[in-house]
Short mmCIF file of C-alpha atoms in Angstrom, two decimals:
data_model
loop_
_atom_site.label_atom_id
_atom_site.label_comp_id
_atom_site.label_asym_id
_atom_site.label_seq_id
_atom_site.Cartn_x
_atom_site.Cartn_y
_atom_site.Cartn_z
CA UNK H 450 134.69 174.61 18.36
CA UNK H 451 136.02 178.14 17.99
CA UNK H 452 136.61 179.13 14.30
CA UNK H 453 140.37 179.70 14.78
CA UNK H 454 140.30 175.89 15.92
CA UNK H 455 138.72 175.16 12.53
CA UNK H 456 140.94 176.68 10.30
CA UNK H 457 144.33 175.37 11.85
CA UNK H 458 142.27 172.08 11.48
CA UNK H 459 141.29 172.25 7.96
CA UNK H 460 144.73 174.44 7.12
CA UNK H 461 146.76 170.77 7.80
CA UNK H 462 144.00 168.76 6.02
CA UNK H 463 146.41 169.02 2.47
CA UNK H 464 144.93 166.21 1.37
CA UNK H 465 144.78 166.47 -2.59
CA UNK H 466 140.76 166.75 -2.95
CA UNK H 467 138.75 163.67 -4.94
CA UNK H 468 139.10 162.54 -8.49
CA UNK H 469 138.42 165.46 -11.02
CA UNK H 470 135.13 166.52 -12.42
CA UNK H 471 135.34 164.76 -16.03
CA UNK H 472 135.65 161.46 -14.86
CA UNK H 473 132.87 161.44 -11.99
CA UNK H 474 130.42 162.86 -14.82
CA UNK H 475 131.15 160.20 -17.52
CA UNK H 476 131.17 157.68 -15.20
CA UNK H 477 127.59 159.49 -14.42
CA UNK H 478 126.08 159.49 -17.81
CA UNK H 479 127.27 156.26 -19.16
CA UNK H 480 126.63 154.12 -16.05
CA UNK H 481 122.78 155.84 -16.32
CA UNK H 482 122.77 154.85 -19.70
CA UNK H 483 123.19 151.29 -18.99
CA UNK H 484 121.13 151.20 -16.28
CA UNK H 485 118.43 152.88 -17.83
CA UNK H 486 119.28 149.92 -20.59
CA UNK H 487 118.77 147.52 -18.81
CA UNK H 488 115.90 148.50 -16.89
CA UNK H 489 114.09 148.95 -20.83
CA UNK H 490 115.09 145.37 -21.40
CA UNK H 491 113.70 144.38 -18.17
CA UNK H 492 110.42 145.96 -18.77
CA UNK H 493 109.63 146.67 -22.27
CA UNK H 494 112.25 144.64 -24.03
CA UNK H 495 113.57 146.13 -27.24
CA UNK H 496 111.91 146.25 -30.77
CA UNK H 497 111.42 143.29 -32.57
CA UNK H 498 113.00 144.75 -36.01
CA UNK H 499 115.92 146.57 -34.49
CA UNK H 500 118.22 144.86 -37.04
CA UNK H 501 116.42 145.92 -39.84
CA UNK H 502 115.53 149.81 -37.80
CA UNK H 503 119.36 150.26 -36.66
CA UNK H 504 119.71 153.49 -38.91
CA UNK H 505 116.57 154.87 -36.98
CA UNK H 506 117.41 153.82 -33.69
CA UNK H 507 121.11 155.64 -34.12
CA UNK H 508 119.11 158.83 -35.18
CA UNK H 509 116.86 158.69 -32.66
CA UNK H 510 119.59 157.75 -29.77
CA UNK H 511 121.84 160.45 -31.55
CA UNK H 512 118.73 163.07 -31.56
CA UNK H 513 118.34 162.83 -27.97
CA UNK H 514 121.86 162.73 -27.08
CA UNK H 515 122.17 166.15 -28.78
CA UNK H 516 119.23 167.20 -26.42
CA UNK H 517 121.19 165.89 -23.38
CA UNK H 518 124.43 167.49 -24.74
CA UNK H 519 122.79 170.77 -24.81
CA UNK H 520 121.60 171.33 -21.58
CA UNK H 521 124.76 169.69 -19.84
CA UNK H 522 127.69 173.49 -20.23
CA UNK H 523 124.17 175.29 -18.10
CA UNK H 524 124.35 172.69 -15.62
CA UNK H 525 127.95 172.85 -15.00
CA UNK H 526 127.20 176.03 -14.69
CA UNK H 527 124.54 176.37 -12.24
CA UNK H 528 126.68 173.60 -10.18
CA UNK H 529 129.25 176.02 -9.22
CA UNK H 530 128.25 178.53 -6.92
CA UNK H 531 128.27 181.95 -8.05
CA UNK H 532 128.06 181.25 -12.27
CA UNK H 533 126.07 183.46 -14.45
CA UNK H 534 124.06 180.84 -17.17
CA UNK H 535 124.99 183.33 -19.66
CA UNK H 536 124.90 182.08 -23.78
CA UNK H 537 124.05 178.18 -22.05
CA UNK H 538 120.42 179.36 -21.92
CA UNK H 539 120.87 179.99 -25.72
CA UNK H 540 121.81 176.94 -26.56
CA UNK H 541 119.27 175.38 -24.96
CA UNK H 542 116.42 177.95 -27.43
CA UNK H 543 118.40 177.06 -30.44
CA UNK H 544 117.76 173.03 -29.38
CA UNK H 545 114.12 174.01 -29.22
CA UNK H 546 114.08 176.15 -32.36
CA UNK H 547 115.91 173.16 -34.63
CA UNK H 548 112.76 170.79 -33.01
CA UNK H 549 110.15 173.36 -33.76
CA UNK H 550 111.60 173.67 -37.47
CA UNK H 551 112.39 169.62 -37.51
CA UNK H 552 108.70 169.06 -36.90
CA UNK H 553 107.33 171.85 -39.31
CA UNK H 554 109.24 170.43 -42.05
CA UNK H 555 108.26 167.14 -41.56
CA UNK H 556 104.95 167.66 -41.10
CA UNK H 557 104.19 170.58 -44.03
CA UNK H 558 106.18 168.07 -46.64
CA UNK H 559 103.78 165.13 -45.76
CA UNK H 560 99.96 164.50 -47.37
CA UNK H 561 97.63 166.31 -45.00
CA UNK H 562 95.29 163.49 -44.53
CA UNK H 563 98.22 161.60 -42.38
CA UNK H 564 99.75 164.91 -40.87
CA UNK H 565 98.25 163.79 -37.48
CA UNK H 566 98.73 160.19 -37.68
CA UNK H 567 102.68 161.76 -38.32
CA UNK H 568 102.86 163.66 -35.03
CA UNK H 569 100.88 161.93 -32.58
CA UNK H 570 102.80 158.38 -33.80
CA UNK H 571 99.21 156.36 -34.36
CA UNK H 572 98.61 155.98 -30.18
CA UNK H 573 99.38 157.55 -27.19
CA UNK H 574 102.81 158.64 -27.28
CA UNK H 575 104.29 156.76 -24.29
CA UNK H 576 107.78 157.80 -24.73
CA UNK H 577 106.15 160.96 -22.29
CA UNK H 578 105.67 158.55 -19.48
CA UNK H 579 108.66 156.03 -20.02
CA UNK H 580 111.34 158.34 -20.92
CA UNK H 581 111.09 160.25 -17.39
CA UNK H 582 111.14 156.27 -15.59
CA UNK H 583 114.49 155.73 -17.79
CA UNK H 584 116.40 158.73 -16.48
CA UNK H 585 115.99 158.22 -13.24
CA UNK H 586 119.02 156.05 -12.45
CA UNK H 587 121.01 159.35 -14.52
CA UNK H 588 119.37 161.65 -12.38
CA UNK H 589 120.42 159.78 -9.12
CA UNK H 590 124.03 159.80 -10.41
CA UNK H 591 123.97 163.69 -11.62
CA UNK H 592 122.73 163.96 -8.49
CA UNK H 593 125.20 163.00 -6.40
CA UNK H 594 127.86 164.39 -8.44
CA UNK H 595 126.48 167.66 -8.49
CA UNK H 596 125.55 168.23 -4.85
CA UNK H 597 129.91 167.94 -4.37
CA UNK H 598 129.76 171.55 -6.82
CA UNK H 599 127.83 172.75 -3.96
CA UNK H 600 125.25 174.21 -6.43
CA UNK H 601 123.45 177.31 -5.19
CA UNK H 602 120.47 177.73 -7.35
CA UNK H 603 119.00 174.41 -6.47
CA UNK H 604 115.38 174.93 -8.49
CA UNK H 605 116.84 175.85 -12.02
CA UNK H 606 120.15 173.38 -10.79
CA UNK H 607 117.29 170.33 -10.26
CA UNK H 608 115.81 171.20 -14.01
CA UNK H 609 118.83 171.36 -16.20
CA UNK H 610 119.71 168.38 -14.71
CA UNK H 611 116.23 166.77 -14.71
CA UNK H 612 116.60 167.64 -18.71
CA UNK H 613 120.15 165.97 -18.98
CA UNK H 614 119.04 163.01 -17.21
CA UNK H 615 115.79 162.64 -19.65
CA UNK H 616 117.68 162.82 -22.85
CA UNK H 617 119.41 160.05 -21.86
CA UNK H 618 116.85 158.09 -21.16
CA UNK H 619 115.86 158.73 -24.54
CA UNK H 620 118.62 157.43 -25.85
CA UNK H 621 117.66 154.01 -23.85
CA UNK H 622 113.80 154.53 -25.16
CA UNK H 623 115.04 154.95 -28.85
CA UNK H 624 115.90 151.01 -28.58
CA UNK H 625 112.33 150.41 -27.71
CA UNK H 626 110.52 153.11 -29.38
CA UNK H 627 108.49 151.41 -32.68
CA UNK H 628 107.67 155.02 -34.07
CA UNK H 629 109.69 156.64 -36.67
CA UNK H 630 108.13 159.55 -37.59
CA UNK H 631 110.47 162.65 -37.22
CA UNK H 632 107.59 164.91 -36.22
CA UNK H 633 106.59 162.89 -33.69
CA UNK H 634 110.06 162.51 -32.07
CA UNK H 635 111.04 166.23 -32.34
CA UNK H 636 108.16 166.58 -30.26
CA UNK H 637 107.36 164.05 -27.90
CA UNK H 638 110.87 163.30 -27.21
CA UNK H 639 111.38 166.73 -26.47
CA UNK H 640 108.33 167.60 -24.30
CA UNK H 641 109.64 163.85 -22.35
CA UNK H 642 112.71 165.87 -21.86
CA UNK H 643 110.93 168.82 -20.81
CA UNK H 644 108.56 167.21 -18.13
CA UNK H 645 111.83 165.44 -16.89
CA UNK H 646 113.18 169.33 -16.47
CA UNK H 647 109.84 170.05 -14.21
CA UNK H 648 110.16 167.21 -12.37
CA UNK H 649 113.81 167.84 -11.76
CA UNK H 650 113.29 171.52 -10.84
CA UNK H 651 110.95 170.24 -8.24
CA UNK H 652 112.59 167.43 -6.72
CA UNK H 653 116.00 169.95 -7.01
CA UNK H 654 115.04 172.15 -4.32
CA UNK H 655 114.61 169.15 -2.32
CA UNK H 656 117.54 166.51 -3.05
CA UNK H 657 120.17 169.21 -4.18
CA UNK H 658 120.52 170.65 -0.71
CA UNK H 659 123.75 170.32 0.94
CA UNK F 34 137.06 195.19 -3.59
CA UNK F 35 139.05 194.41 -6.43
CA UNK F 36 142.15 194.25 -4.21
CA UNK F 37 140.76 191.92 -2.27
CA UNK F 38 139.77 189.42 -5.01
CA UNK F 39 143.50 190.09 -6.61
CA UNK F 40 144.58 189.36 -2.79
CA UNK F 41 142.43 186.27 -2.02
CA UNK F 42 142.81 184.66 -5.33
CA UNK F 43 146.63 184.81 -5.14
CA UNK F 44 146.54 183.15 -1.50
CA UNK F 45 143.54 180.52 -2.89
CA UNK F 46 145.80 179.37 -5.75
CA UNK F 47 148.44 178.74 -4.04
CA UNK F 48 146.86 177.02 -1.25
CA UNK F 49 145.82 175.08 -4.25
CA UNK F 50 148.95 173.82 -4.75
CA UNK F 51 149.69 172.13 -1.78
CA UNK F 52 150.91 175.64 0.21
CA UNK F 53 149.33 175.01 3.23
CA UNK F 54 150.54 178.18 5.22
CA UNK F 55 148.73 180.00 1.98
CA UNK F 56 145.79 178.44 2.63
CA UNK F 57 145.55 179.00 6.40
CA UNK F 58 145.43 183.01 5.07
CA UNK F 59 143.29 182.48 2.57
CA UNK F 60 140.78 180.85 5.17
CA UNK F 61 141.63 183.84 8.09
CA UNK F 62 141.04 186.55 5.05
CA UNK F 63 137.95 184.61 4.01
CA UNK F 64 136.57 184.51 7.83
CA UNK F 65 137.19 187.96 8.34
CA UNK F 66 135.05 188.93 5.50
CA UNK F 67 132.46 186.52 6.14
CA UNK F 68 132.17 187.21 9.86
CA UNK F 69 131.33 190.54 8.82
CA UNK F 70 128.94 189.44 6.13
CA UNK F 71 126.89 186.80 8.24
CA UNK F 72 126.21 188.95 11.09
CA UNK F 73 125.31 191.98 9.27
CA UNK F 74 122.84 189.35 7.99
CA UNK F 75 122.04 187.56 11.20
CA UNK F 76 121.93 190.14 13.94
CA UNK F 77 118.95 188.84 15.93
CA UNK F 78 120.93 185.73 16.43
CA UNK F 79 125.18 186.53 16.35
CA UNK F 80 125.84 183.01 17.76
CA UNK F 81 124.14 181.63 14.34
CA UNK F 82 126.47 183.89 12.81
CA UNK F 83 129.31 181.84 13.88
CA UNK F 84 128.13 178.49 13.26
CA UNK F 85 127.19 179.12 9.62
CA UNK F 86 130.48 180.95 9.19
CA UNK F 87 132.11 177.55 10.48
CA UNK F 88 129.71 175.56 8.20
CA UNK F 89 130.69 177.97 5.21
CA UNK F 90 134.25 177.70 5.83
CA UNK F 91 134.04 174.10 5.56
CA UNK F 92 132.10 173.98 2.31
CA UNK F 93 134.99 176.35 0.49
CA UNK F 94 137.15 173.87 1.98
CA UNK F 95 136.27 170.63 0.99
CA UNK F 96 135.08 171.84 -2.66
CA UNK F 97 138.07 174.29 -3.21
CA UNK F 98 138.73 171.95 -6.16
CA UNK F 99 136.05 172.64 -8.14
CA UNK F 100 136.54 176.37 -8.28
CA UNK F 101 137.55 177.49 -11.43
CA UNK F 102 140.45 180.10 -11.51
CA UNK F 103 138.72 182.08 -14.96
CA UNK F 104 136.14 183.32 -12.64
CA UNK F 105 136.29 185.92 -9.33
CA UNK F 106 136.94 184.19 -6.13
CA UNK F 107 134.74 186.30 -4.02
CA UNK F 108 131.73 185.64 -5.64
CA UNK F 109 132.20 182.20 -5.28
CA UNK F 110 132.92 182.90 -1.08
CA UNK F 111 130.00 184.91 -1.38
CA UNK F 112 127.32 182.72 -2.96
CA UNK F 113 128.60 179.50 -0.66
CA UNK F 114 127.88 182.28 2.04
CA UNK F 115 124.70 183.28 0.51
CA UNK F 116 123.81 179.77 0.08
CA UNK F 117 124.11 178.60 3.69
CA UNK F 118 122.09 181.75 4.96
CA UNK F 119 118.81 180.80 2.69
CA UNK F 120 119.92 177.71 4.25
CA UNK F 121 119.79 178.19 7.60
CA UNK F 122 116.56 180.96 7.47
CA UNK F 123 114.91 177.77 5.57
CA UNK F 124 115.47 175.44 8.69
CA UNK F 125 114.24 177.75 11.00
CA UNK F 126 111.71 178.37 9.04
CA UNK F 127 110.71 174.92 8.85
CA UNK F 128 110.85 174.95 12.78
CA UNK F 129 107.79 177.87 12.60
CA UNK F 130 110.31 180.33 13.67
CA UNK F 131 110.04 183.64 12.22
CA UNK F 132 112.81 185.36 10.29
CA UNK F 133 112.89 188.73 11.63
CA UNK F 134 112.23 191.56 8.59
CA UNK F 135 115.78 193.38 9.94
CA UNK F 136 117.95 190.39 9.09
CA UNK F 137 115.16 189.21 5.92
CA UNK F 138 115.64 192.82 4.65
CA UNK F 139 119.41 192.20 4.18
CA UNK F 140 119.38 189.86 1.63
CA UNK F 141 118.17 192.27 -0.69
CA UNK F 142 121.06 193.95 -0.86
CA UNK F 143 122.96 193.52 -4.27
CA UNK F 144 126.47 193.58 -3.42
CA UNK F 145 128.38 192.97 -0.43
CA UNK F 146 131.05 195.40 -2.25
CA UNK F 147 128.53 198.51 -2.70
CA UNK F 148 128.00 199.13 0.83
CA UNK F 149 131.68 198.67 1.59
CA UNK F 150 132.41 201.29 -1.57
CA UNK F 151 130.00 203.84 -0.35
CA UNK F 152 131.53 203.80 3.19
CA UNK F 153 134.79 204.27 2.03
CA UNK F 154 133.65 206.87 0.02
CA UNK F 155 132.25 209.09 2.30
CA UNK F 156 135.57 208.64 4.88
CA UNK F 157 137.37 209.85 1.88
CA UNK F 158 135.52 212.51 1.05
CA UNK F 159 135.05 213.94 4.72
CA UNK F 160 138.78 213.36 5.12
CA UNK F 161 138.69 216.38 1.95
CA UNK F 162 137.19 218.68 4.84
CA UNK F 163 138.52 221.09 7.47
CA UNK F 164 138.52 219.47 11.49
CA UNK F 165 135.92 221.34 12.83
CA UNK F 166 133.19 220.23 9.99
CA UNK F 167 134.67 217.14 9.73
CA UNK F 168 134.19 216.07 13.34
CA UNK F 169 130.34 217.86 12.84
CA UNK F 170 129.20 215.81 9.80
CA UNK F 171 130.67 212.35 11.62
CA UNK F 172 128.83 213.12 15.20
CA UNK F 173 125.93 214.59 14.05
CA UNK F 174 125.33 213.17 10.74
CA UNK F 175 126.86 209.58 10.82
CA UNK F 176 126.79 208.85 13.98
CA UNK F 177 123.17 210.94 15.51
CA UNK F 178 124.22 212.42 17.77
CA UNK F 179 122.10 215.17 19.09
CA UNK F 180 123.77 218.80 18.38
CA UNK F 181 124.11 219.35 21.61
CA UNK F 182 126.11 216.53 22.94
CA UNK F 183 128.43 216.81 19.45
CA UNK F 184 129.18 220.53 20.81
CA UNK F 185 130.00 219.60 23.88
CA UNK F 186 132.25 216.77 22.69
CA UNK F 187 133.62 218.99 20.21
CA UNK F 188 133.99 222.09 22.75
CA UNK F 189 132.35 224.45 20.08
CA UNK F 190 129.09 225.45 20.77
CA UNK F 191 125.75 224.86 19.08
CA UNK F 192 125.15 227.62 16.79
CA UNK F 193 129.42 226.85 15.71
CA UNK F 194 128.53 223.12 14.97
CA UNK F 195 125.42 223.89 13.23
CA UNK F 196 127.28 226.05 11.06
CA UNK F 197 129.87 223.59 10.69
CA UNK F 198 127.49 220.65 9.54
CA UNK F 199 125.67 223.12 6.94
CA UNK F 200 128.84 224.04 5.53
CA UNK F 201 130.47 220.94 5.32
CA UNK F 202 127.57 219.09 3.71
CA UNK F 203 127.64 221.79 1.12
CA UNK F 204 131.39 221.11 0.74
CA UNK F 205 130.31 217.52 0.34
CA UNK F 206 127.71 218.06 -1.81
CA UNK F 207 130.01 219.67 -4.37
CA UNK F 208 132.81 217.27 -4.07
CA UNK F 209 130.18 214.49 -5.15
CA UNK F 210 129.31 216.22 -7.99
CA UNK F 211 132.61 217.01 -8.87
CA UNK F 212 133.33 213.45 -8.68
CA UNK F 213 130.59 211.97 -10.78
CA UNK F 214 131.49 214.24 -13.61
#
């Protein structure tokens, strides 16, 4: 086809393009959020006392919605072609910064002799392993949403949305999650987040292309 | 540069907005540039050139909603551009063909607009300087050819266009200055 062929062709395409960006992206994150419900109920079921734990489980849900909510302007960002990240890398160090000083706090106004027992949660923290599991139905939708953007910067692209896609499974683990210790969710929520940025920026250079 | 982006992002809006004569321009504009762009970049292999300008044209076409009028429209042409050249080098790659260091070399490059700015600096500069070094400079400088042929094309001889080119480049040399002050 010669080029000149292609533009009269795609000149008469006038078609008004698809549906707008806002609604394909909350249909994105709440449709992973209920998927990555129900595959916690499926699997792990919820905690026995979440009646009783409600105020916890909203802080916890609410915690890692703010870590999804900060990551989301720098991948807009990246999904465009040609954007500078600019102050959306900021916001992401300030996130980190309020976790480092969340855990600190916790941990230096506690008795010494249960500081550990505080941040490590009394086991292995799972939330590491499950958290990544739970945001994968997100990532899938982010995914398909932001290969239309026609994102050119697929690695850091495939992490900020990696990390978008974790917090919000998060917010499905918090229903599950029996550990209430602020130090240990300021961390281990966050480095769940952060491993699901790493596996993101992997699997970005990959999935992203278009 | 700066025309152009005032230029294209007139024609892209309204195409935008249903003008579909505007957006036939804005998509010959766009391929002009672009042409230029992708075989600067691809000149082992000019018949690539065209298909990923086809394949670029497409992408600006099919996501021309998403761009964002509060930022420049030819970096968005450019990085759908860039985008589809890592692209393409990537497949071949892939294939175990090598990516020759001429065309690898090019992507380098900072700006599209630099190169354009510094040619269009130097025809404006030259066009500061009498015929005879003028047409001296451009054979024998720009162009490399030997001094010689350039007197013979000229019809001055050697020694004149020697002469010429060593005065002229001193002209030129000042004028620079003159302009970076």
């Amino acid at each position: 086809m010669k080029t000149d062929d292609l533009i009269d062709a795609l000149a008469r395409d006038s078609e008004t393009p698809r549906t707008g960006l806002a609604p394909r992206l909350a249909f994105a994150l709440i449709v992973g959020l209920l998927l990555a419900t129900g595959l916690l109920l499926a699997f792990f079921g919820m905690r026995p006392d979440i009646g009783a734990a409600r105020m916890m489980v909203m802080m916890k849900a609410g915690f890692a919605a703010l870590g999804a909510g900060v990551v989301l302007p720098l991948l807009l960002q990246l999904a465009k072609p040609g954007r500078a990240p600019g102050w959306r890398i900021a916001a992401i160090g300030g996130f980190v910064l309020l976790c480092a000083g969340v855990v600190a706090a916790a941990l230096l106004g506690g008795d010494p002799s249960e500081r550990f027992e505080l941040w490590m949660g009394g086991a292995f923290p799972w939330c590491v392993v499950i958290i990544p599991l739970l945001a994968t139905p997100t990532a899938a939708l982010l995914g398909w949403l932001v290969r239309d953007l026609a994102p050119t910067r697929l690695t850091m692209t495939g992490a900020a949305l990696g990390a978008v896609s974790g917090g919000i499974g998060a917010m499905a683990y918090a229903m599950y999650c029996p550990v209430d210790s602020a130090a240990f969710v300021a961390t281990w929520y966050a480095v769940a987040i952060a491993l699901c940025a790493v596996i993101g920026a992997v699997a970005g250079q990959k999935l992203l292309r278009w | 540069m700066i025309e152009a982006e005032t230029h294209l992002k007139a024609l892209m809006l309204r195409g935008l907005a249903g003008d579909a004569g505007a957006h036939r321009a804005f998509l010959t504009a766009v391929s002009g540039n672009l042409r230029a762009f992708l075989r600067a970049r691809l000149r082992t292999a000019p018949e690539d050139a065209e298909d990923l300008l086809q394949e670029t044209l497409i992408a600006i076409h099919t996501r021309r909603d998403t761009y964002d009028p509060a930022y420049p429209v030819t970096a968005w042409i450019y990085a759908i551009a860039r985008y589809r050249l890592i692209d393409h080098w990537r497949r071949r790659q892939r294939r175990g063909e090598h990516i020759p260091v001429e065309d690898a070399r090019e992507l380098f490059t900072a700006s599209e607009d630099e190169a354009v700015d510094a040619r269009r600096d130097v025809t404006k500069l030259l066009a500061m300087l009498p015929q005879k070094q003028r047409d001296s400079i451009r054979l024998v400088k720009l162009e490399g050819v030997s001094v010689k042929d350039a007197a013979a094309q000229i019809g001055l001889s050697e020694s004149d266009v020697k002469i010429s080119t060593h005065r002229g480049m001193k002209t030129l040399m000042r004028l620079m200055a003159e302009a970076e002050t």
